[in-house]
Each structure stands twice: as C-alpha cells, then as structure tokens.
Coordinates of C-alpha atoms in Angstrom, one line a residue:
X1379 CA -27.4 -94.6 33.4
X1380 CA -24.3 -95.4 35.0
X1381 CA -23.6 -99.3 35.0
X1382 CA -23.1 -101.9 38.0
X1383 CA -21.5 -105.2 38.0
X1384 CA -25.0 -106.4 38.7
X1385 CA -26.2 -104.4 35.6
X1386 CA -22.9 -104.4 33.1
X1387 CA -25.0 -103.6 29.9
X1388 CA -26.9 -100.5 31.9
X1389 CA -27.0 -97.7 29.2
X1390 CA -28.8 -95.8 26.5
X1391 CA -27.9 -97.1 23.1
X1392 CA -30.5 -94.8 21.6
X1393 CA -29.0 -91.9 23.1
X1394 CA -25.5 -92.6 22.2
X1395 CA -26.4 -92.9 18.8
X1396 CA -28.0 -89.5 18.6
X1397 CA -24.5 -88.5 19.6
X1398 CA -23.3 -90.3 16.7
X1399 CA -25.7 -88.6 14.3
X1400 CA -24.6 -85.4 15.7
X1401 CA -21.2 -86.0 15.3
X1402 CA -21.8 -87.1 11.9
X1403 CA -23.9 -84.0 11.2
X1404 CA -21.1 -81.6 12.3
X1405 CA -18.8 -83.8 9.8
X1406 CA -21.2 -83.2 6.9
X1407 CA -21.5 -79.5 7.8
X1408 CA -17.6 -78.8 7.7
X1409 CA -17.7 -80.7 4.3
X1410 CA -20.4 -78.3 3.3
X1411 CA -18.1 -75.5 4.5
X1412 CA -15.0 -76.7 2.7
X1413 CA -17.0 -77.1 -0.4
X1414 CA -18.5 -73.5 -0.4
X1415 CA -14.8 -72.5 0.1
X1416 CA -13.6 -73.9 -2.9
X1417 CA -16.4 -72.6 -4.9
X1418 CA -15.6 -69.2 -3.8
X1419 CA -11.6 -69.8 -4.4
X1420 CA -12.7 -70.7 -8.3
X1421 CA -14.8 -68.1 -8.5
X1422 CA -11.8 -65.8 -7.0
X1423 CA -9.4 -67.2 -9.4
X1424 CA -11.9 -66.9 -12.7
X1425 CA -12.6 -63.3 -11.8
X1426 CA -10.7 -60.4 -13.7
X1427 CA -9.8 -59.2 -10.2
X1428 CA -5.9 -58.8 -9.8
X1429 CA -3.5 -57.3 -7.4
X1430 CA -2.6 -58.1 -3.6
X1431 CA -6.2 -58.1 -2.3
X1432 CA -7.0 -60.9 -4.8
X1433 CA -3.6 -62.9 -3.5
X1434 CA -4.6 -62.1 0.4
X1435 CA -8.0 -63.1 -0.3
X1436 CA -7.2 -66.7 -2.0
X1437 CA -4.3 -67.1 1.1
X1438 CA -7.1 -66.8 3.4
X1439 CA -9.4 -69.2 1.9
X1440 CA -6.5 -71.6 1.4
X1441 CA -5.6 -71.1 5.4
X1442 CA -8.6 -73.3 7.0
X1443 CA -9.1 -75.6 4.3
X1444 CA -6.6 -78.6 6.2
X1445 CA -7.6 -78.1 9.5
X1446 CA -11.3 -78.5 8.5
X1447 CA -10.6 -81.3 6.4
X1448 CA -8.7 -83.1 9.8
X1449 CA -12.1 -81.6 12.0
X1450 CA -14.5 -83.4 9.6
X1451 CA -12.5 -86.7 9.7
X1452 CA -12.4 -86.8 13.1
X1453 CA -16.2 -86.2 13.6
X1454 CA -16.6 -88.8 11.2
X1455 CA -14.1 -91.2 13.1
X1456 CA -15.8 -90.9 16.1
X1457 CA -19.7 -91.2 14.9
X1458 CA -18.3 -94.3 13.6
X1459 CA -16.8 -95.4 17.1
X1460 CA -19.9 -94.2 18.9
X1461 CA -22.2 -96.2 16.5
X1462 CA -20.1 -99.0 17.2
X1463 CA -19.8 -98.7 20.9
X1464 CA -24.2 -98.7 20.9
X1465 CA -24.1 -101.9 19.1
X1466 CA -21.7 -103.4 21.7
X1467 CA -23.9 -101.9 24.5
X1468 CA -27.0 -104.0 22.5
X1469 CA -25.0 -106.8 22.3
X1470 CA -24.2 -106.8 26.3
X1471 CA -27.7 -106.6 26.8
X1472 CA -28.7 -109.6 24.9
X1473 CA -25.7 -111.9 26.5
X1474 CA -27.1 -110.2 29.9
X1475 CA -30.5 -111.6 29.3
X1476 CA -29.8 -115.0 28.4
X1477 CA -27.4 -115.3 31.5
X1478 CA -30.4 -113.8 33.6
X1479 CA -32.6 -116.1 32.1
X1480 CA -30.2 -119.2 32.6
X1481 CA -29.8 -118.4 35.9
X1482 CA -33.4 -118.5 37.0
X1483 CA -34.0 -121.8 35.3
X1484 CA -30.8 -123.3 37.1
X1485 CA -32.5 -122.0 40.2
X1486 CA -35.8 -123.4 39.9
X1487 CA -34.2 -126.6 38.8
X1488 CA -32.5 -126.9 41.8
X1489 CA -35.3 -125.7 43.9
X1490 CA -37.5 -128.1 42.6
X1491 CA -35.1 -131.3 43.1
X1492 CA -34.3 -130.1 46.4
X1493 CA -38.0 -130.3 47.2
X1494 CA -38.4 -133.4 45.8
X1495 CA -35.4 -134.9 47.9
X1496 CA -36.7 -133.5 51.0
X1497 CA -40.0 -135.7 50.8
X1498 CA -38.3 -138.9 49.9
X1499 CA -37.7 -141.3 52.9
X1500 CA -34.0 -140.4 54.3
X1501 CA -31.0 -142.6 53.3
X1502 CA -30.6 -146.0 55.5
X1503 CA -34.8 -145.7 55.6
X1504 CA -36.0 -149.3 54.4
X1505 CA -39.8 -150.0 53.3
X1506 CA -39.6 -153.9 53.7
X1507 CA -40.0 -153.6 49.8
X1508 CA -36.5 -154.5 48.0
X1509 CA -37.8 -152.8 44.6
X1510 CA -39.7 -150.0 46.1
X1511 CA -36.1 -149.4 48.2
X1512 CA -34.5 -149.4 45.3
X1513 CA -36.6 -147.0 43.1
X1514 CA -36.6 -144.5 45.9
X1515 CA -32.4 -144.9 45.8
X1516 CA -32.6 -144.4 42.1
X1517 CA -34.8 -140.9 42.4
X1518 CA -32.7 -140.0 45.4
X1519 CA -29.5 -140.2 43.0
X1520 CA -31.1 -138.3 39.7
X1521 CA -32.4 -135.3 42.4
X1522 CA -28.8 -135.7 43.6
X1523 CA -27.5 -135.4 40.3
X1524 CA -30.4 -132.4 39.3
X1525 CA -28.5 -130.2 41.9
X1526 CA -25.2 -130.7 41.0
X1527 CA -25.9 -130.2 37.4
X1528 CA -27.7 -126.8 38.6
X1529 CA -24.7 -126.3 41.2
X1530 CA -22.3 -126.4 38.1
X1531 CA -24.3 -124.5 35.5
X1532 CA -24.7 -121.8 38.4
X1533 CA -21.0 -121.6 38.7
X1534 CA -20.5 -121.6 34.7
X1535 CA -23.1 -118.6 34.7
X1536 CA -21.5 -116.6 37.1
X1537 CA -18.4 -117.2 35.2
X1538 CA -19.7 -115.8 32.3
X1539 CA -21.4 -113.0 34.2
X1540 CA -17.6 -111.8 35.3
X1541 CA -16.7 -112.3 31.4
X1542 CA -19.7 -109.8 30.9
X1543 CA -18.3 -107.3 33.5
X1544 CA -15.0 -107.6 31.9
X1545 CA -15.9 -107.1 28.6
X1546 CA -18.1 -103.9 29.7
X1547 CA -15.0 -102.5 31.3
X1548 CA -12.9 -103.1 28.1
X1549 CA -15.2 -101.6 25.5
X1550 CA -15.7 -98.5 27.9
X1551 CA -11.5 -98.2 27.7
X1552 CA -11.3 -98.8 24.2
X1553 CA -13.7 -96.4 23.2
X1554 CA -12.4 -93.4 25.8
X1555 CA -8.7 -94.3 24.7
X1556 CA -9.8 -94.0 21.1
X1557 CA -11.3 -90.9 21.4
X1558 CA -8.5 -88.7 22.2
X1559 CA -9.1 -85.8 20.4
X1560 CA -10.7 -83.6 22.2
X1561 CA -11.1 -80.6 19.6
X1562 CA -13.0 -83.2 17.2
X1563 CA -14.4 -84.8 20.2
X1564 CA -16.4 -82.4 22.2
X1565 CA -16.5 -81.2 25.9
X1566 CA -17.0 -84.5 27.5
X1567 CA -13.6 -85.7 26.6
X1568 CA -11.9 -82.3 28.6
X1569 CA -13.3 -84.3 31.9
X1570 CA -11.4 -87.5 32.7
X1571 CA -11.1 -90.1 35.3
X1572 CA -8.2 -87.5 36.8
X1573 CA -10.3 -84.3 36.7
X1574 CA -13.3 -86.5 38.2
X1575 CA -11.1 -87.5 41.2
X1576 CA -9.3 -84.3 41.8
X1577 CA -12.2 -81.9 41.7
X1578 CA -14.5 -81.1 44.2
X1579 CA -18.2 -82.3 43.5
X1580 CA -19.4 -78.5 43.0
X1581 CA -16.2 -77.5 41.0
X1582 CA -17.5 -80.7 38.6
X1583 CA -20.9 -79.8 38.5
X1584 CA -19.9 -76.5 36.8
X1585 CA -17.9 -78.2 34.7
X1586 CA -20.5 -79.9 33.6
X1587 CA -22.8 -77.4 33.3
X1588 CA -20.7 -76.2 30.3
X1589 CA -21.3 -79.3 28.4
X1590 CA -23.9 -80.6 25.8
X1591 CA -26.8 -82.8 26.6
X1592 CA -25.1 -85.4 24.4
X1593 CA -21.9 -85.1 25.9
X1594 CA -23.1 -85.4 29.4
X1595 CA -25.0 -88.5 28.6
X1596 CA -21.6 -90.2 26.9
X1597 CA -19.7 -89.1 29.8
X1598 CA -21.8 -90.9 32.6
X1599 CA -21.3 -94.4 30.6
X1600 CA -17.5 -93.8 30.4
X1601 CA -17.2 -92.6 33.8
X1602 CA -20.0 -94.4 36.2
X1603 CA -18.1 -93.0 39.2
X1604 CA -19.2 -89.5 38.5
X1605 CA -22.7 -90.3 40.0
X1606 CA -21.2 -91.2 43.4
X1607 CA -19.1 -88.2 43.5
X1608 CA -21.6 -85.7 42.7
X1609 CA -24.0 -87.1 45.0
X1610 CA -21.7 -86.5 47.8
X1611 CA -21.2 -82.6 47.1
X1612 CA -22.4 -80.6 49.8
X1613 CA -26.2 -79.6 49.0
X1614 CA -25.6 -75.7 49.8
X1615 CA -23.0 -75.4 47.5
X1616 CA -24.9 -77.0 44.9
X1617 CA -27.8 -74.9 45.8
X1618 CA -25.4 -71.9 45.2
X1619 CA -24.1 -72.9 42.0
X1620 CA -27.7 -74.2 40.8
X1621 CA -28.8 -70.6 41.3
X1622 CA -26.1 -69.1 39.0
X1623 CA -26.8 -71.5 35.9
X1624 CA -28.7 -69.8 33.0
X1625 CA -32.0 -72.0 32.3
X1626 CA -30.5 -73.4 29.2
X1627 CA -27.7 -74.9 31.2
X1628 CA -30.2 -76.1 34.1
X1629 CA -32.3 -77.8 31.0
X1630 CA -29.0 -79.4 29.7
X1631 CA -27.9 -81.1 32.9
X1632 CA -31.6 -82.3 33.5
X1633 CA -31.7 -83.9 30.3
X1634 CA -27.9 -84.7 30.0
X1635 CA -27.4 -86.3 33.6
X1636 CA -31.0 -87.3 34.8
X1637 CA -29.8 -89.7 37.2
X1638 CA -27.4 -87.5 38.9
X1639 CA -30.1 -84.5 39.0
X1640 CA -32.8 -86.7 40.1
X1641 CA -31.2 -87.1 43.4
X1642 CA -28.8 -84.1 43.7
X1643 CA -29.5 -82.3 47.1
X1644 CA -29.5 -78.8 46.5
X1645 CA -31.3 -78.9 43.3
X1646 CA -34.8 -78.0 43.4
X1647 CA -37.5 -80.3 43.4
X1648 CA -39.0 -78.9 40.4
X1649 CA -36.0 -79.7 38.2
X1650 CA -35.4 -83.3 40.3
X1651 CA -39.0 -84.5 39.3
X1652 CA -38.2 -83.5 35.5
X1653 CA -35.3 -85.6 35.7
X1654 CA -36.6 -88.5 37.8
X1655 CA -39.5 -88.6 35.5
X1656 CA -36.9 -88.8 32.6
X1657 CA -34.8 -91.8 34.3
X1658 CA -38.1 -93.7 35.2
X1659 CA -39.7 -93.5 31.8
X1660 CA -36.2 -94.2 30.1
X1661 CA -35.7 -97.5 32.4
X1662 CA -39.2 -98.7 31.6
X1663 CA -38.8 -98.6 28.1
X1664 CA -35.8 -100.3 28.5
X1665 CA -36.6 -102.7 30.7
X1666 CA -39.9 -104.0 28.2
X1667 CA -37.7 -104.1 25.4
X1668 CA -35.1 -106.2 26.7
X1669 CA -37.4 -108.3 29.3
X1670 CA -34.9 -107.9 32.0
X1671 CA -35.9 -107.2 35.7
X1672 CA -39.9 -108.1 35.6
X1673 CA -39.8 -107.3 39.8
X1674 CA -38.4 -104.0 38.7
X1675 CA -40.4 -103.2 36.0
X1676 CA -43.6 -103.8 38.1
X1677 CA -42.2 -101.5 40.8
X1678 CA -41.6 -98.9 38.4
X1679 CA -44.8 -99.1 36.9
X1680 CA -46.5 -98.6 40.5
X1681 CA -44.4 -95.3 40.8
X1682 CA -45.7 -94.4 37.6
X1683 CA -49.3 -95.2 38.1
X1684 CA -49.1 -93.3 41.6
X1685 CA -47.9 -89.9 40.0
X1686 CA -50.9 -90.6 37.3
X1687 CA -53.0 -90.1 40.2
X1688 CA -52.1 -86.0 40.5
X1689 CA -54.6 -83.7 40.0
X1690 CA -55.1 -79.8 40.0
X1691 CA -55.3 -80.1 44.3
X1692 CA -52.9 -82.9 44.5
X1693 CA -49.7 -81.8 42.4
X1694 CA -46.9 -84.4 42.6
X1695 CA -43.4 -84.3 42.3
X1696 CA -40.9 -87.3 42.2
X1697 CA -38.6 -86.1 44.8
X1698 CA -36.1 -89.2 44.5
X1699 CA -35.6 -92.3 42.5
X1700 CA -33.0 -95.1 42.6
X1701 CA -34.3 -97.5 39.7
X1702 CA -31.6 -99.7 40.2
X1703 CA -31.6 -100.2 43.7
X1704 CA -31.8 -103.8 45.2
X1705 CA -33.6 -105.7 46.4
X1706 CA -36.0 -103.2 44.7
X1707 CA -36.3 -99.6 43.5
X1708 CA -36.4 -96.7 46.0
X1709 CA -38.4 -93.4 45.7
X1710 CA -40.2 -90.2 47.1
X1711 CA -43.2 -88.6 45.8
X1712 CA -44.2 -85.1 47.4
X1713 CA -47.9 -84.3 47.1
X1714 CA -47.8 -80.6 47.0
X1715 CA -45.1 -78.5 45.4
X1716 CA -42.2 -78.9 47.9
X1717 CA -40.1 -76.2 46.6
X1718 CA -42.9 -73.4 47.5
X1719 CA -44.7 -75.1 50.3
X1720 CA -44.7 -73.3 53.7
X1721 CA -45.5 -76.6 55.5
X1722 CA -43.9 -79.9 54.6
X1723 CA -44.8 -83.4 56.3
X1724 CA -42.0 -86.5 55.3
X1725 CA -44.0 -89.8 56.1
X1726 CA -41.5 -92.5 56.8
X1727 CA -42.7 -96.4 56.5
X1728 CA -42.0 -99.2 58.3
X1729 CA -41.8 -103.0 57.5
X1730 CA -42.7 -104.7 54.3
X1731 CA -43.0 -101.2 52.5
X1732 CA -41.8 -100.4 49.1
X1733 CA -42.6 -99.0 46.0
X1734 CA -44.4 -101.8 45.0
X1735 CA -47.2 -100.4 47.1
X1736 CA -46.1 -96.9 46.0
X1737 CA -49.9 -96.4 44.9
X1738 CA -51.4 -96.5 48.6
X1739 CA -48.4 -94.8 49.9
X1740 CA -49.2 -91.7 47.8
X1741 CA -52.9 -92.3 48.7
X1742 CA -52.1 -92.0 52.4
X1743 CA -49.9 -88.8 51.6
X1744 CA -52.9 -87.2 49.8
X1745 CA -55.1 -88.1 53.0
X1746 CA -52.7 -86.5 55.2
X1747 CA -52.4 -83.2 52.8
X1748 CA -56.2 -83.0 52.0
X1749 CA -56.8 -83.3 56.1
X1750 CA -53.9 -80.8 56.6
X1751 CA -55.5 -78.2 54.2
X1752 CA -58.9 -78.8 55.5
X1753 CA -58.1 -77.8 59.1
X1754 CA -55.9 -75.2 58.3
X1755 CA -58.8 -73.5 56.6
X1756 CA -61.0 -74.3 59.5
X1757 CA -58.3 -72.5 61.8
X1758 CA -57.8 -70.0 59.7
X1759 CA -53.8 -70.9 59.1
X1760 CA -52.3 -69.6 56.1
X1761 CA -49.5 -70.9 54.3
X1762 CA -49.5 -74.4 51.7
X1763 CA -48.9 -77.9 52.6
X1764 CA -46.7 -80.6 50.9
X1765 CA -46.4 -84.2 52.3
X1766 CA -43.7 -86.6 50.7
X1767 CA -44.4 -90.4 50.7
X1768 CA -40.8 -91.4 51.5
X1769 CA -39.8 -95.0 50.6
X1770 CA -36.1 -93.7 50.3
X1771 CA -34.7 -97.1 52.2
X1772 CA -34.8 -100.7 52.2
X1773 CA -37.5 -102.0 54.7
X1774 CA -37.1 -105.2 57.0
X1775 CA -38.9 -108.4 56.9
X1776 CA -40.8 -110.0 59.4
X1777 CA -37.2 -111.5 60.7
X1778 CA -34.9 -108.4 60.0
X1779 CA -37.5 -105.8 61.8
X1780 CA -36.1 -107.5 65.0
X1781 CA -32.3 -105.7 64.0
X1782 CA -31.3 -102.3 63.8
X1783 CA -29.6 -102.7 60.3
X1784 CA -32.1 -101.5 58.1
X1785 CA -32.9 -98.8 60.4
X1786 CA -29.1 -97.2 60.3
X1787 CA -28.7 -97.3 56.6
X1788 CA -32.2 -95.9 56.1
X1789 CA -31.4 -93.1 58.7
X1790 CA -28.3 -92.1 56.6
X1791 CA -30.4 -92.0 53.6
X1792 CA -33.2 -89.6 55.2
X1793 CA -30.4 -87.4 56.7
X1794 CA -29.2 -87.0 53.1
X1795 CA -32.7 -86.3 52.1
X1796 CA -33.4 -83.6 55.0
X1797 CA -30.2 -82.0 54.6
X1798 CA -31.0 -81.5 50.8
X1799 CA -34.5 -80.1 52.0
X1800 CA -32.7 -77.7 54.3
X1801 CA -30.4 -76.4 51.3
X1802 CA -32.9 -76.4 48.9
X1803 CA -36.0 -74.5 50.4
X1804 CA -33.9 -72.7 53.5
X1805 CA -35.2 -71.0 56.3
X1806 CA -39.0 -70.2 57.3
X1807 CA -40.4 -73.2 56.6
X1808 CA -42.0 -75.9 59.0
X1809 CA -40.8 -79.5 58.6
X1810 CA -42.6 -82.5 60.0
X1811 CA -41.9 -86.1 60.1
X1812 CA -44.4 -88.7 60.6
X1813 CA -43.0 -92.4 61.5
X1814 CA -44.5 -95.5 61.0
X1815 CA -43.9 -99.0 62.5
X1816 CA -40.1 -99.5 61.5
X1817 CA -39.9 -96.5 60.4
X1818 CA -39.9 -95.0 63.6
X1819 CA -36.3 -96.0 65.2
X1820 CA -35.2 -95.1 61.3
X1821 CA -36.3 -91.5 61.8
X1822 CA -35.1 -91.2 65.8
X1823 CA -31.6 -92.1 64.6
X1824 CA -31.7 -89.7 61.8
X1825 CA -32.8 -86.6 63.7
X1826 CA -30.2 -87.5 66.7
X1827 CA -27.3 -86.7 64.0
X1828 CA -25.6 -83.2 64.2
X1829 CA -27.5 -80.8 61.7
X1830 CA -30.6 -82.6 61.4
X1831 CA -33.6 -81.5 63.0
X1832 CA -37.5 -81.2 62.6
X1833 CA -40.1 -78.8 64.0
X1834 CA -42.4 -81.9 65.1
X1835 CA -41.9 -86.2 65.0
X1836 CA -45.0 -88.1 65.1
X1837 CA -44.8 -91.9 65.7
X1838 CA -47.2 -94.2 65.2
X1839 CA -47.4 -97.9 65.7
X1840 CA -44.0 -97.8 67.0
X1841 CA -41.6 -101.0 66.7
X1842 CA -39.5 -99.4 69.3
X1843 CA -36.7 -97.0 69.2
X1844 CA -32.7 -98.3 69.7
X1845 CA -31.4 -97.8 72.7
X1846 CA -28.8 -95.3 71.6
X1847 CA -31.7 -92.8 70.9
X1848 CA -33.0 -90.3 73.7
X1849 CA -35.6 -87.7 74.1
X1850 CA -33.1 -85.5 74.6
X1851 CA -30.8 -86.4 72.0
X1852 CA -33.6 -85.9 69.5
X1853 CA -33.2 -82.1 67.3
X1854 CA -36.6 -81.3 67.8
X1855 CA -38.5 -78.5 70.2
X1856 CA -39.7 -79.4 73.5
X1857 CA -43.1 -80.9 73.3
X1858 CA -43.2 -81.8 69.8
X1859 CA -42.5 -85.4 70.1
X1860 CA -45.8 -87.5 69.9
X1861 CA -46.6 -91.3 70.0
X1862 CA -49.8 -93.0 69.3
X1863 CA -50.9 -96.7 69.0
X1864 CA -54.2 -98.3 68.6
X1865 CA -55.3 -100.6 71.3
X1866 CA -55.5 -103.8 69.1
X1867 CA -52.0 -103.3 67.2
X1868 CA -50.7 -106.4 67.7
X1869 CA -47.1 -105.6 65.5
X1870 CA -45.9 -102.7 67.5
X1871 CA -45.9 -104.4 71.0
X1872 CA -44.4 -107.7 69.6
X1873 CA -41.8 -106.2 67.7
X1874 CA -40.7 -104.2 70.8
X1875 CA -40.7 -107.0 73.1
X1876 CA -38.6 -109.3 70.3
X1877 CA -36.3 -106.7 69.8
X1878 CA -35.9 -105.3 73.1
X1879 CA -36.3 -101.3 71.4
X1880 CA -37.5 -98.9 73.5
X1881 CA -41.2 -97.9 73.6
X1882 CA -41.5 -94.0 73.0
X1883 CA -44.9 -93.8 74.5
X1884 CA -42.9 -94.7 78.1
X1885 CA -40.7 -91.8 77.9
X1886 CA -41.6 -88.9 79.9
X1887 CA -41.9 -85.8 78.2
X1888 CA -43.6 -87.7 74.9
X1889 CA -47.2 -86.5 74.1
X1890 CA -49.6 -89.2 73.1
X1891 CA -52.3 -88.8 70.7
X1892 CA -55.4 -90.6 70.2
X1893 CA -55.8 -93.2 67.2
X1894 CA -58.8 -95.6 68.2
X1895 CA -61.4 -93.4 67.1
X1896 CA -65.6 -94.1 66.8
X1897 CA -66.8 -90.9 68.8
X1898 CA -67.1 -87.5 67.7
X1899 CA -64.3 -84.9 67.0
X1900 CA -64.6 -82.1 70.5
X1901 CA -64.0 -79.3 68.1
X1902 CA -65.6 -80.0 64.5
X1903 CA -68.5 -82.2 65.4
X1904 CA -67.8 -84.7 63.0
X1905 CA -67.6 -88.4 63.6
X1906 CA -63.9 -89.9 64.0
X1907 CA -63.5 -93.1 61.9
X1908 CA -62.2 -96.1 63.8
X1909 CA -58.7 -97.2 63.1
X1910 CA -57.8 -101.0 64.2
X1911 CA -54.6 -103.0 63.9
X1912 CA -51.4 -102.2 62.7
X1913 CA -52.2 -100.8 58.8
X1914 CA -55.3 -98.5 59.8
X1915 CA -53.4 -95.2 61.2
X1916 CA -54.0 -93.1 57.9
X1917 CA -57.4 -94.0 56.8
X1918 CA -59.3 -90.8 55.8
X1919 CA -61.6 -88.9 58.6
X1920 CA -59.8 -91.3 61.4
X1921 CA -59.1 -89.8 64.8
X1922 CA -54.9 -90.8 64.0
X1923 CA -54.8 -88.7 61.0
X1924 CA -56.6 -85.9 62.4
X1925 CA -54.5 -86.0 65.3
X1926 CA -51.1 -86.1 63.1
X1927 CA -52.6 -83.4 60.7
X1928 CA -52.8 -81.0 63.5
X1929 CA -49.5 -81.8 65.0
X1930 CA -48.1 -80.9 61.5
X1931 CA -50.0 -77.5 61.6
X1932 CA -48.7 -76.7 65.0
X1933 CA -51.5 -77.4 66.7
X1934 CA -51.1 -79.8 69.1
X1935 CA -53.1 -78.2 71.7
X1936 CA -56.4 -79.3 69.8
X1937 CA -54.9 -82.9 69.6
X1938 CA -57.0 -85.8 71.5
X1939 CA -55.2 -88.3 73.7
X1940 CA -58.2 -90.8 73.7
X1941 CA -61.2 -90.8 71.4
X1942 CA -63.0 -87.2 72.8
X1943 CA -60.6 -85.9 75.0
X1944 CA -58.3 -83.1 74.5
X1945 CA -54.7 -83.8 75.1
X1946 CA -53.4 -83.0 78.5
X1947 CA -52.4 -79.3 78.6
X1948 CA -55.1 -78.4 75.5
X1949 CA -57.5 -75.8 75.9
X1950 CA -60.4 -77.2 78.0
X1951 CA -58.4 -79.8 80.0
X1952 CA -57.2 -79.2 83.4
X1953 CA -55.1 -82.0 84.1
X1954 CA -51.9 -79.7 83.7
X1955 CA -49.6 -81.8 81.5
X1956 CA -47.9 -83.7 79.1
X1957 CA -48.7 -87.7 79.4

C-alpha cells in the first residue's frame, strides 16, 4: 500500500518481514555453500591426489569464497534493516492511531461545548436575577475555555501529524540510502526514483515484471509515486505487454503490487479481481488490527459482503477498488465475467450512493443481469452478459448535488474505466451505460469526450444534464439515447429546477421508456411491477427494469413508453416516430 499524508503509516510490516526472512534464508544458504566448499577443500588437501589438476581444483574452490562471504554479509545486513523498517512502520501506526483518537476526542469536546454555548442566553441578556446571570456567565466562560483548549489541542495534533509525515519520509530515505548494494539487495533496488520518473509507464511495468513479489511490495513502500505513474499508462500498451508476460510474471505482479494491478487499465478483469481481493482482505485485516478507520472498515466489509453473494449463475469480479479514497472507499463489482461477456452494462449511481450500500448496488446489478438473460432466452438471442455496479466516484449529497464538481470528477474516472474496457475486451462486444439521478450528468460528460463511446445510454430519474452537453455531442448511435422517470419521482425534477440543468426528456431525438408499471407486459403477458418515487427504478419485474434490459440487449423496438403501449416506432405502433 502506497502511503499518503492522510495515512502516513500505511504499509504491510508482515510482508516486509517476509522479505527480510527471504534475505536471511539466502544468507544462510550462502554460508552453507561456503561450508561445503571448505569441506571439499579439506578433503582434496588430505587426499593423495597430486599434480596440476589438484592445484587447479583448489584454486577454483578458493575463487568464489570471498565474494560469497560479502554476499552473505550483505543479505544479513539487509535482513536486519528490513526487520527494523517493519518495526518502524508499526511504531508509526501506533502513533497515528493515538493521534486520530486524540483528534476525534478534541473535535467532540469542541462540538459539545459549542452546542451548549448556543443554548445559553446571549451576552448582554439579563434574567433580572443577578446570581443567575453570574451563573450563566460562568458557564459561558467555561464553554469558551473548553473550545479554546480543544482548538489548541487540535493545533498540537496537526503539528504532531506533520512530524509523523516527516518521520515516514525520513525512515524511507534512510532505508533506501542504506540499501545500496544492488547485488545483494535484489532487483527492486535497480529501480530508483530517477528510473520511475524517466521511464514510460509500460516500460516501467515491463521492468517490474522481472522482480520478485517481495521486491515489488518493498519497492512500492519506498516509492509511492510508482502507483501514480503506472495508473497513467496507456491501457492499450498495458494490454499488449500483459499478453506477452508469462503466467509466472503475471502472478508475481498481481501478488507483489496488487494495489496497482487491480486498477490498471489493460489488465484482464480476472487478474484485476484477484489483485483487488488481495488489497481488500489485507486492508480489512490491517484496519481490524490497528483499530483505525472505522467507517472505512465498515465500507470495505460491505464490499466483501456483496462479493459473498456470488453464485454459479452470478459470478462476480471486483473490477476496481480504491480502499484509501476520501471520504469513502470506491469500488466496482461486475456480475458476470467482464472478460468474456459479449454484452456489458455499467450501472452508474447518483446522489448519496457509496460503497456503504454496495450490497444493494450489486443486488440491482443481479436484477438487471437476470432480466437481460431471461429476455435473451425468450427472444432467442445469443451471447453472454455482465452488469457492473460502478461506484467509482464520490457522489454528492443533497447540497452539492446542485453543482457540477462531483459529475466532472466522476466523469474523468468513468472515462478511464471505459478506455480500459475497450483496451481489455476489444471490439466485437456491446457496451451499454445505465445511469440514475446524478449519475446521468456524470455519464453524459464522459460520453462527450473524444474516444469515449457506448452502444446505448439510458437515463432514469435524471438530475439533469449540464449545459455543455448536447445530444449530438454524445458518442452514442442515433436512436440509442433513452430517458425514463416515474410519475411521482420528487427528486429528479427538483434537482433539475434548482440546478438549472437540462431535462434529457426534452431533447428531440431522445427515446422515452416507461417506468411506472402496474399493467401487463404486451409481449410476455406477465404483470409489470409498479415503481414509485426516486428509488424503485430497478425493482425486480418492474416495467423500468424490463425496458432497460431490452435497451441493453439492442431491442429498443420492444420497449414500452407508458405501461402497455409499445414505444413509438416499435412493431404494432403507428405513431411513426421517436418521442
């Protein structure tokens, strides 16, 4: 795990100790080899064997001895340094935990005193009772003193936190400086800060593929900038390189730097899944052991719980994971094999969505996949499907939903993911995007960027699209942009009015799909469940889910526009057009 100023003690001491044990084992093995050489020399000297051959043999035995001693001593030295470094990280973790706890206590003290101060009579107010006025004044002074003490304490905590960050930098620099002998260090130390800065991301990845798991883990500890450099790699170049690596090299990268591989565009999703699950398990274990990050721990457990609902019909892949994202971890889970699916759908959520609710997000993805598979069977369509519950951006709350900041940041992250999908899966697959609420402006911004496209884009309960987005600017085929909204959704129209964003349903050329339900499906004859409000668009057997599934399958001609009526232009409809 690459450390940050918000988490300066991040790391895996147990892995570093494992590297130290490997160095120590190497030293012991070399000394055993030296001992065998000494034994062989003793036998040769005592033997009656004479002549030039014997002299040559003894000379050959003497040759590697001094170098082997130096090598063994070097491994010993580095094992000691690494054990010390692991201990330093644990000490930092203890300090970080204590500072976090102290900061939380001081915030609580300040908040409690502020609340009490607010309910007191304001200065200058008199009750008419002198003793009561004095008592109120004393309380007011006491609360103000508590607030000042808390703020002073918080300043001290921040100072100590800065010292903690400096200490992390110091121990990293010291370790790197003392581990200078590349021969005894192993391959990790042939990649320094200059190499990282001067190499292309794909070239750097190729160098990393030659290292051991232990060296990779330690390298990431010492050079956290490595992650940022590699994540910027061209996913097409990564895909080409990954295809040339041996299975052993791929496993080494997954196990050695899972934080990077798990989110690296161009790496097959099966490998990303393995890497992200490693990070998920390790981070949960670390947080449980240290007591840090209770909210982060809860969210990560929710991701693990969602993955645990996988089954034979609903295999899952942890497509992406940012366990250290603020204010909450980010993740995406695919229901279905994203590497092999011929039809993939990304579901992008809106306001208040987070990994805390990952189980429900995955449940919605399962509902969509099941509905798609049922309709594909009913209609005799081939291929396979995968649906991704994408909570890959920090969504807004009821206040920030009126702005565009979260949408633009989320669009950049979604853009990276869609470029990665194209590079990893290649051509010949169908890519759909379904977006709810604030997810709709996020997706629309992404689909307006050069090189980013989808085969269909369906919006439901839209919070409105930003003014710089237009239907013609979306890289989606004509007739494949859709919008739906329940009749009693209170939040979607409110969000559009207050934010001034565009209603996609008002655009000429956008297809409307029905969402209300309550009647009979005109094709299957089954009753369609009703959807109400802003949060029931993806309930099972609803008109909304039915129509989204058909849109994703490329059968928009079978979509209903309101209850039992086929959408304009569908077979049996004579209105002749698109709404």
